[in-house]
Amino acid sequence: MSVRRLAEEAVQPSAFAFNKENLAWAKKSIAKYPKGRQRSAVILLLMRAQEQEGWLSRAAIEYVADMLSMAAMRVLEIATFYTQFQLQPVGTKAHIQLCGTTPCMLRGAEELREVCRRRIHQEPLQTNNAGTLSWEEVECLGACVNAPVMMIFKDYYEDMTAARLEEIIDAFEQGKGAQVPVGSQSGHRPAAVRCEQSRAKNEGS
Ligand code: FES
């Protein structure tokens, strides 16, 4: 697990603001919360800021804090706690978050890490030469039943193998990431899904 700090000053933009569309969305989202609970929108707004810029800068964190009348430190605490938030620029086409916790490690996470080291960069949170790909190791992604697991932006890729990771990296590099099916890469269905499907089948018969 890497230490989570704001990016160095050299890459921090001087300002951040939501674009017109995101600003309208943010105001609408904040209004959904009961009076006095608007701060509950903080994670939503941070996610949208990250989607707009590709990562979360100090300026974006302060902007969200201002919008919700929160102390910037409180928003910084949230941004540095959750690994879904990228605190420095990451690959523009894919940022791979590899689960390295015990079940995934026992099922081959270390081999996946070696592929990332070889194909992207030796060190986590560094982009490849083109700035298009990056990777990092994270704690349990909560999908251990299909270990080993990795996440690219909002999508999960499960039952991963080193060979499949090579193919997925190729696809994202070629701008075809959207064509890669998400979820289990081996077709494995979790027991809960199988039960649900079999129940639906029985009810229909
Ligand atoms: S240990 Fe990897 S998803 Fe839980």
PDB file of C-alpha atoms and ligand atoms in Angstrom:
ATOM      1  CA  MET A   1       0.000   0.000   0.000  1.00  0.00           C
ATOM      2  CA  SER A   2       1.524   3.291  -1.045  1.00  0.00           C
ATOM      3  CA  VAL A   3       1.608   6.437   1.048  1.00  0.00           C
ATOM      4  CA  ARG A   4      -1.149   8.740  -0.118  1.00  0.00           C
ATOM      5  CA  ARG A   5      -0.115  12.354  -0.396  1.00  0.00           C
ATOM      6  CA  LEU A   6      -0.978  15.253  -2.667  1.00  0.00           C
ATOM      7  CA  ALA A   7       1.103  15.475  -5.838  1.00  0.00           C
ATOM      8  CA  GLU A   8       4.180  17.641  -5.809  1.00  0.00           C
ATOM      9  CA  GLU A   9       3.669  21.369  -6.374  1.00  0.00           C
ATOM     10  CA  ALA A  10       5.222  21.261  -9.845  1.00  0.00           C
ATOM     11  CA  VAL A  11       2.193  19.392 -11.242  1.00  0.00           C
ATOM     12  CA  GLN A  12      -0.522  21.136  -9.207  1.00  0.00           C
ATOM     13  CA  PRO A  13      -2.745  23.420 -11.321  1.00  0.00           C
ATOM     14  CA  SER A  14      -3.312  26.913  -9.935  1.00  0.00           C
ATOM     15  CA  ALA A  15      -7.121  26.614 -10.075  1.00  0.00           C
ATOM     16  CA  PHE A  16     -10.008  24.222 -10.622  1.00  0.00           C
ATOM     17  CA  ALA A  17     -13.661  24.758 -11.467  1.00  0.00           C
ATOM     18  CA  PHE A  18     -16.406  22.431 -12.626  1.00  0.00           C
ATOM     19  CA  ASN A  19     -17.333  22.885 -16.262  1.00  0.00           C
ATOM     20  CA  LYS A  20     -20.870  24.075 -16.984  1.00  0.00           C
ATOM     21  CA  GLU A  21     -22.371  20.605 -17.231  1.00  0.00           C
ATOM     22  CA  ASN A  22     -20.677  19.306 -14.083  1.00  0.00           C
ATOM     23  CA  LEU A  23     -21.574  22.435 -12.145  1.00  0.00           C
ATOM     24  CA  ALA A  24     -25.258  21.979 -12.971  1.00  0.00           C
ATOM     25  CA  TRP A  25     -25.007  18.289 -12.019  1.00  0.00           C
ATOM     26  CA  ALA A  26     -23.243  19.136  -8.734  1.00  0.00           C
ATOM     27  CA  LYS A  27     -25.885  21.673  -7.709  1.00  0.00           C
ATOM     28  CA  LYS A  28     -28.645  19.183  -8.486  1.00  0.00           C
ATOM     29  CA  SER A  29     -26.857  16.432  -6.548  1.00  0.00           C
ATOM     30  CA  ILE A  30     -26.287  18.624  -3.488  1.00  0.00           C
ATOM     31  CA  ALA A  31     -29.967  19.610  -3.484  1.00  0.00           C
ATOM     32  CA  LYS A  32     -30.983  15.937  -3.061  1.00  0.00           C
ATOM     33  CA  TYR A  33     -29.678  15.859   0.507  1.00  0.00           C
ATOM     34  CA  PRO A  34     -31.804  17.022   3.459  1.00  0.00           C
ATOM     35  CA  LYS A  35     -31.195  20.532   4.749  1.00  0.00           C
ATOM     36  CA  GLY A  36     -27.989  20.659   6.753  1.00  0.00           C
ATOM     37  CA  ARG A  37     -26.672  17.386   5.253  1.00  0.00           C
ATOM     38  CA  GLN A  38     -25.255  18.779   2.019  1.00  0.00           C
ATOM     39  CA  ARG A  39     -21.764  17.686   3.044  1.00  0.00           C
ATOM     40  CA  SER A  40     -22.833  14.119   2.392  1.00  0.00           C
ATOM     41  CA  ALA A  41     -22.318  14.891  -1.308  1.00  0.00           C
ATOM     42  CA  VAL A  42     -18.575  15.189  -0.803  1.00  0.00           C
ATOM     43  CA  ILE A  43     -17.576  11.819  -2.318  1.00  0.00           C
ATOM     44  CA  LEU A  44     -19.895  12.334  -5.298  1.00  0.00           C
ATOM     45  CA  LEU A  45     -18.381  15.729  -6.026  1.00  0.00           C
ATOM     46  CA  LEU A  46     -14.804  14.526  -5.601  1.00  0.00           C
ATOM     47  CA  MET A  47     -15.479  11.673  -8.044  1.00  0.00           C
ATOM     48  CA  ARG A  48     -16.920  14.080 -10.616  1.00  0.00           C
ATOM     49  CA  ALA A  49     -13.944  16.430 -10.176  1.00  0.00           C
ATOM     50  CA  GLN A  50     -11.628  13.491 -10.770  1.00  0.00           C
ATOM     51  CA  GLU A  51     -13.547  12.414 -13.860  1.00  0.00           C
ATOM     52  CA  GLN A  52     -13.300  15.943 -15.254  1.00  0.00           C
ATOM     53  CA  GLU A  53      -9.551  16.335 -14.715  1.00  0.00           C
ATOM     54  CA  GLY A  54      -8.328  12.723 -14.636  1.00  0.00           C
ATOM     55  CA  TRP A  55      -7.011  13.094 -11.075  1.00  0.00           C
ATOM     56  CA  LEU A  56      -7.630  15.134  -7.903  1.00  0.00           C
ATOM     57  CA  SER A  57      -5.506  18.225  -7.489  1.00  0.00           C
ATOM     58  CA  ARG A  58      -5.236  20.384  -4.387  1.00  0.00           C
ATOM     59  CA  ALA A  59      -7.274  23.043  -6.204  1.00  0.00           C
ATOM     60  CA  ALA A  60     -10.067  20.540  -6.915  1.00  0.00           C
ATOM     61  CA  ILE A  61     -10.171  19.434  -3.267  1.00  0.00           C
ATOM     62  CA  GLU A  62     -10.372  23.048  -2.099  1.00  0.00           C
ATOM     63  CA  TYR A  63     -13.048  23.814  -4.698  1.00  0.00           C
ATOM     64  CA  VAL A  64     -15.239  20.946  -3.458  1.00  0.00           C
ATOM     65  CA  ALA A  65     -14.640  22.027   0.152  1.00  0.00           C
ATOM     66  CA  ASP A  66     -15.771  25.573  -0.688  1.00  0.00           C
ATOM     67  CA  MET A  67     -18.826  24.317  -2.480  1.00  0.00           C
ATOM     68  CA  LEU A  68     -19.928  22.290   0.542  1.00  0.00           C
ATOM     69  CA  SER A  69     -18.790  24.831   3.167  1.00  0.00           C
ATOM     70  CA  MET A  70     -16.366  22.279   4.589  1.00  0.00           C
ATOM     71  CA  ALA A  71     -12.869  22.759   5.946  1.00  0.00           C
ATOM     72  CA  ALA A  72     -10.417  21.818   3.189  1.00  0.00           C
ATOM     73  CA  MET A  73      -8.699  19.495   5.685  1.00  0.00           C
ATOM     74  CA  ARG A  74     -11.883  17.403   6.050  1.00  0.00           C
ATOM     75  CA  VAL A  75     -12.114  16.909   2.297  1.00  0.00           C
ATOM     76  CA  LEU A  76      -8.400  16.183   2.100  1.00  0.00           C
ATOM     77  CA  GLU A  77      -8.852  13.458   4.735  1.00  0.00           C
ATOM     78  CA  ILE A  78     -11.480  11.773   2.545  1.00  0.00           C
ATOM     79  CA  ALA A  79      -9.463  12.132  -0.657  1.00  0.00           C
ATOM     80  CA  THR A  80      -6.362  10.642   0.936  1.00  0.00           C
ATOM     81  CA  PHE A  81      -8.261   7.783   2.626  1.00  0.00           C
ATOM     82  CA  TYR A  82     -10.005   6.207  -0.372  1.00  0.00           C
ATOM     83  CA  THR A  83      -7.811   4.681  -3.063  1.00  0.00           C
ATOM     84  CA  GLN A  84     -10.475   5.420  -5.682  1.00  0.00           C
ATOM     85  CA  PHE A  85      -9.133   8.975  -5.643  1.00  0.00           C
ATOM     86  CA  GLN A  86      -5.981   9.613  -7.639  1.00  0.00           C
ATOM     87  CA  LEU A  87      -3.861  12.298  -6.039  1.00  0.00           C
ATOM     88  CA  GLN A  88      -1.471  12.662  -8.930  1.00  0.00           C
ATOM     89  CA  PRO A  89      -1.765  12.431 -12.705  1.00  0.00           C
ATOM     90  CA  VAL A  90      -2.328   8.840 -13.855  1.00  0.00           C
ATOM     91  CA  GLY A  91      -2.484   7.124 -17.226  1.00  0.00           C
ATOM     92  CA  THR A  92      -4.967   8.852 -19.511  1.00  0.00           C
ATOM     93  CA  LYS A  93      -6.132   5.571 -21.089  1.00  0.00           C
ATOM     94  CA  ALA A  94      -5.943   3.279 -18.059  1.00  0.00           C
ATOM     95  CA  HIS A  95      -4.934   3.389 -14.444  1.00  0.00           C
ATOM     96  CA  ILE A  96      -4.769  -0.203 -13.196  1.00  0.00           C
ATOM     97  CA  GLN A  97      -5.439  -0.803  -9.510  1.00  0.00           C
ATOM     98  CA  LEU A  98      -4.247  -4.270  -8.597  1.00  0.00           C
ATOM     99  CA  CYS A  99      -5.521  -5.897  -5.447  1.00  0.00           C
ATOM    100  CA  GLY A 100      -2.565  -7.231  -3.484  1.00  0.00           C
ATOM    101  CA  THR A 101      -4.380  -8.517  -0.393  1.00  0.00           C
ATOM    102  CA  THR A 102      -4.029 -12.152   0.701  1.00  0.00           C
ATOM    103  CA  PRO A 103      -6.739 -13.950  -1.377  1.00  0.00           C
ATOM    104  CA  CYS A 104      -5.637 -12.156  -4.546  1.00  0.00           C
ATOM    105  CA  MET A 105      -1.965 -12.621  -3.688  1.00  0.00           C
ATOM    106  CA  LEU A 106      -2.520 -16.386  -3.246  1.00  0.00           C
ATOM    107  CA  ARG A 107      -4.260 -16.496  -6.645  1.00  0.00           C
ATOM    108  CA  GLY A 108      -1.541 -14.750  -8.658  1.00  0.00           C
ATOM    109  CA  ALA A 109      -1.577 -11.005  -7.919  1.00  0.00           C
ATOM    110  CA  GLU A 110       2.221 -10.975  -7.837  1.00  0.00           C
ATOM    111  CA  GLU A 111       2.367 -12.195 -11.445  1.00  0.00           C
ATOM    112  CA  LEU A 112      -0.005  -9.412 -12.440  1.00  0.00           C
ATOM    113  CA  ARG A 113       2.236  -6.912 -10.693  1.00  0.00           C
ATOM    114  CA  GLU A 114       5.219  -8.159 -12.689  1.00  0.00           C
ATOM    115  CA  VAL A 115       3.315  -7.628 -15.933  1.00  0.00           C
ATOM    116  CA  CYS A 116       2.519  -4.046 -14.892  1.00  0.00           C
ATOM    117  CA  ARG A 117       6.150  -3.453 -13.978  1.00  0.00           C
ATOM    118  CA  ARG A 118       7.339  -4.727 -17.326  1.00  0.00           C
ATOM    119  CA  ARG A 119       4.655  -3.207 -19.546  1.00  0.00           C
ATOM    120  CA  ILE A 120       3.978   0.119 -17.814  1.00  0.00           C
ATOM    121  CA  HIS A 121       6.597   1.229 -15.288  1.00  0.00           C
ATOM    122  CA  GLN A 122       8.799  -0.407 -12.693  1.00  0.00           C
ATOM    123  CA  GLU A 123       7.286   1.794  -9.998  1.00  0.00           C
ATOM    124  CA  PRO A 124       3.614   2.220  -9.071  1.00  0.00           C
ATOM    125  CA  LEU A 125       1.892   5.552  -9.728  1.00  0.00           C
ATOM    126  CA  GLN A 126       4.294   6.413 -12.530  1.00  0.00           C
ATOM    127  CA  THR A 127       3.022   6.659 -16.080  1.00  0.00           C
ATOM    128  CA  ASN A 128       4.556   4.956 -19.099  1.00  0.00           C
ATOM    129  CA  ASN A 129       6.518   7.142 -21.512  1.00  0.00           C
ATOM    130  CA  ALA A 130       3.403   8.105 -23.446  1.00  0.00           C
ATOM    131  CA  GLY A 131       1.531   9.059 -20.250  1.00  0.00           C
ATOM    132  CA  THR A 132      -1.297   6.715 -21.204  1.00  0.00           C
ATOM    133  CA  LEU A 133      -0.937   3.906 -18.647  1.00  0.00           C
ATOM    134  CA  SER A 134      -0.144   3.636 -14.949  1.00  0.00           C
ATOM    135  CA  TRP A 135      -0.700   1.139 -12.135  1.00  0.00           C
ATOM    136  CA  GLU A 136      -0.685   0.796  -8.360  1.00  0.00           C
ATOM    137  CA  GLU A 137      -1.358  -1.868  -5.757  1.00  0.00           C
ATOM    138  CA  VAL A 138      -4.418  -1.427  -3.537  1.00  0.00           C
ATOM    139  CA  GLU A 139      -6.036  -3.248  -0.649  1.00  0.00           C
ATOM    140  CA  CYS A 140      -8.976  -5.680  -0.980  1.00  0.00           C
ATOM    141  CA  LEU A 141     -11.419  -4.546  -3.668  1.00  0.00           C
ATOM    142  CA  GLY A 142     -14.198  -6.602  -2.102  1.00  0.00           C
ATOM    143  CA  ALA A 143     -14.509  -9.176  -4.888  1.00  0.00           C
ATOM    144  CA  CYS A 144     -12.245 -11.870  -3.393  1.00  0.00           C
ATOM    145  CA  VAL A 145     -14.555 -14.650  -4.636  1.00  0.00           C
ATOM    146  CA  ASN A 146     -13.147 -14.001  -8.119  1.00  0.00           C
ATOM    147  CA  ALA A 147      -9.526 -13.356  -7.102  1.00  0.00           C
ATOM    148  CA  PRO A 148      -7.231 -12.069  -8.435  1.00  0.00           C
ATOM    149  CA  VAL A 149      -9.032  -8.820  -9.120  1.00  0.00           C
ATOM    150  CA  MET A 150      -8.092  -5.461 -10.576  1.00  0.00           C
ATOM    151  CA  MET A 151      -9.926  -2.241 -11.311  1.00  0.00           C
ATOM    152  CA  ILE A 152      -9.504   0.232 -14.160  1.00  0.00           C
ATOM    153  CA  PHE A 153     -11.231   3.509 -13.336  1.00  0.00           C
ATOM    154  CA  LYS A 154     -14.740   2.316 -12.288  1.00  0.00           C
ATOM    155  CA  ASP A 155     -14.678  -1.200 -13.740  1.00  0.00           C
ATOM    156  CA  TYR A 156     -13.668  -4.513 -12.174  1.00  0.00           C
ATOM    157  CA  TYR A 157     -11.752  -7.264 -14.017  1.00  0.00           C
ATOM    158  CA  GLU A 158     -11.820 -10.542 -12.134  1.00  0.00           C
ATOM    159  CA  ASP A 159     -10.306 -14.056 -12.349  1.00  0.00           C
ATOM    160  CA  MET A 160      -7.307 -12.374 -13.923  1.00  0.00           C
ATOM    161  CA  THR A 161      -4.234 -14.099 -15.307  1.00  0.00           C
ATOM    162  CA  ALA A 162      -0.956 -12.604 -16.461  1.00  0.00           C
ATOM    163  CA  ALA A 163      -1.768 -13.492 -20.083  1.00  0.00           C
ATOM    164  CA  ARG A 164      -5.194 -11.843 -19.865  1.00  0.00           C
ATOM    165  CA  LEU A 165      -3.650  -8.739 -18.341  1.00  0.00           C
ATOM    166  CA  GLU A 166      -1.265  -8.463 -21.307  1.00  0.00           C
ATOM    167  CA  GLU A 167      -4.286  -8.549 -23.640  1.00  0.00           C
ATOM    168  CA  ILE A 168      -6.178  -5.973 -21.590  1.00  0.00           C
ATOM    169  CA  ILE A 169      -3.181  -3.634 -21.556  1.00  0.00           C
ATOM    170  CA  ASP A 170      -2.922  -4.004 -25.355  1.00  0.00           C
ATOM    171  CA  ALA A 171      -6.610  -3.159 -25.735  1.00  0.00           C
ATOM    172  CA  PHE A 172      -6.420  -0.027 -23.581  1.00  0.00           C
ATOM    173  CA  GLU A 173      -3.207   1.075 -25.265  1.00  0.00           C
ATOM    174  CA  GLN A 174      -4.970   0.854 -28.634  1.00  0.00           C
ATOM    175  CA  GLY A 175      -7.928   2.869 -27.311  1.00  0.00           C
ATOM    176  CA  LYS A 176     -10.160  -0.221 -27.320  1.00  0.00           C
ATOM    177  CA  GLY A 177     -10.585  -0.501 -23.558  1.00  0.00           C
ATOM    178  CA  ALA A 178     -14.359  -0.091 -23.808  1.00  0.00           C
ATOM    179  CA  GLN A 179     -14.510  -3.354 -25.784  1.00  0.00           C
ATOM    180  CA  VAL A 180     -12.970  -5.417 -22.971  1.00  0.00           C
ATOM    181  CA  PRO A 181     -15.743  -7.199 -21.068  1.00  0.00           C
ATOM    182  CA  VAL A 182     -15.795  -6.283 -17.396  1.00  0.00           C
ATOM    183  CA  GLY A 183     -16.247  -8.734 -14.519  1.00  0.00           C
ATOM    184  CA  SER A 184     -14.941 -12.299 -14.560  1.00  0.00           C
ATOM    185  CA  GLN A 185     -12.457 -12.918 -17.356  1.00  0.00           C
ATOM    186  CA  SER A 186     -12.971 -16.677 -17.081  1.00  0.00           C
ATOM    187  CA  GLY A 187     -16.753 -16.666 -17.215  1.00  0.00           C
ATOM    188  CA  HIS A 188     -16.961 -17.674 -13.562  1.00  0.00           C
ATOM    189  CA  ARG A 189     -20.251 -16.643 -11.966  1.00  0.00           C
ATOM    190  CA  PRO A 190     -20.386 -16.064  -8.204  1.00  0.00           C
ATOM    191  CA  ALA A 191     -22.665 -18.444  -6.266  1.00  0.00           C
ATOM    192  CA  ALA A 192     -25.166 -15.660  -5.500  1.00  0.00           C
ATOM    193  CA  VAL A 193     -25.679 -15.019  -9.220  1.00  0.00           C
ATOM    194  CA  ARG A 194     -26.076 -18.754  -9.942  1.00  0.00           C
ATOM    195  CA  CYS A 195     -28.676 -19.061  -7.157  1.00  0.00           C
ATOM    196  CA  GLU A 196     -30.571 -16.042  -8.471  1.00  0.00           C
ATOM    197  CA  GLN A 197     -30.563 -17.419 -12.025  1.00  0.00           C
ATOM    198  CA  SER A 198     -31.662 -20.864 -10.932  1.00  0.00           C
ATOM    199  CA  ARG A 199     -34.466 -19.375  -8.763  1.00  0.00           C
ATOM    200  CA  ALA A 200     -35.672 -17.249 -11.705  1.00  0.00           C
ATOM    201  CA  LYS A 201     -35.620 -20.357 -13.919  1.00  0.00           C
ATOM    202  CA  ASN A 202     -37.611 -22.406 -11.393  1.00  0.00           C
ATOM    203  CA  GLU A 203     -40.174 -19.632 -10.947  1.00  0.00           C
ATOM    204  CA  GLY A 204     -40.571 -19.416 -14.706  1.00  0.00           C
ATOM    205  CA  SER A 205     -41.133 -23.166 -15.142  1.00  0.00           C
TER     206      SER A 205
HETATM  207  S1  FES B   1      -8.410  -9.819  -1.613  1.00  0.00           S
HETATM  208 FE1  FES B   1      -8.478  -9.085  -3.646  1.00  0.00          FE
HETATM  209  S2  FES B   1     -10.562  -8.517  -3.882  1.00  0.00           S
HETATM  210 FE2  FES B   1     -10.430  -9.133  -1.819  1.00  0.00          FE
END
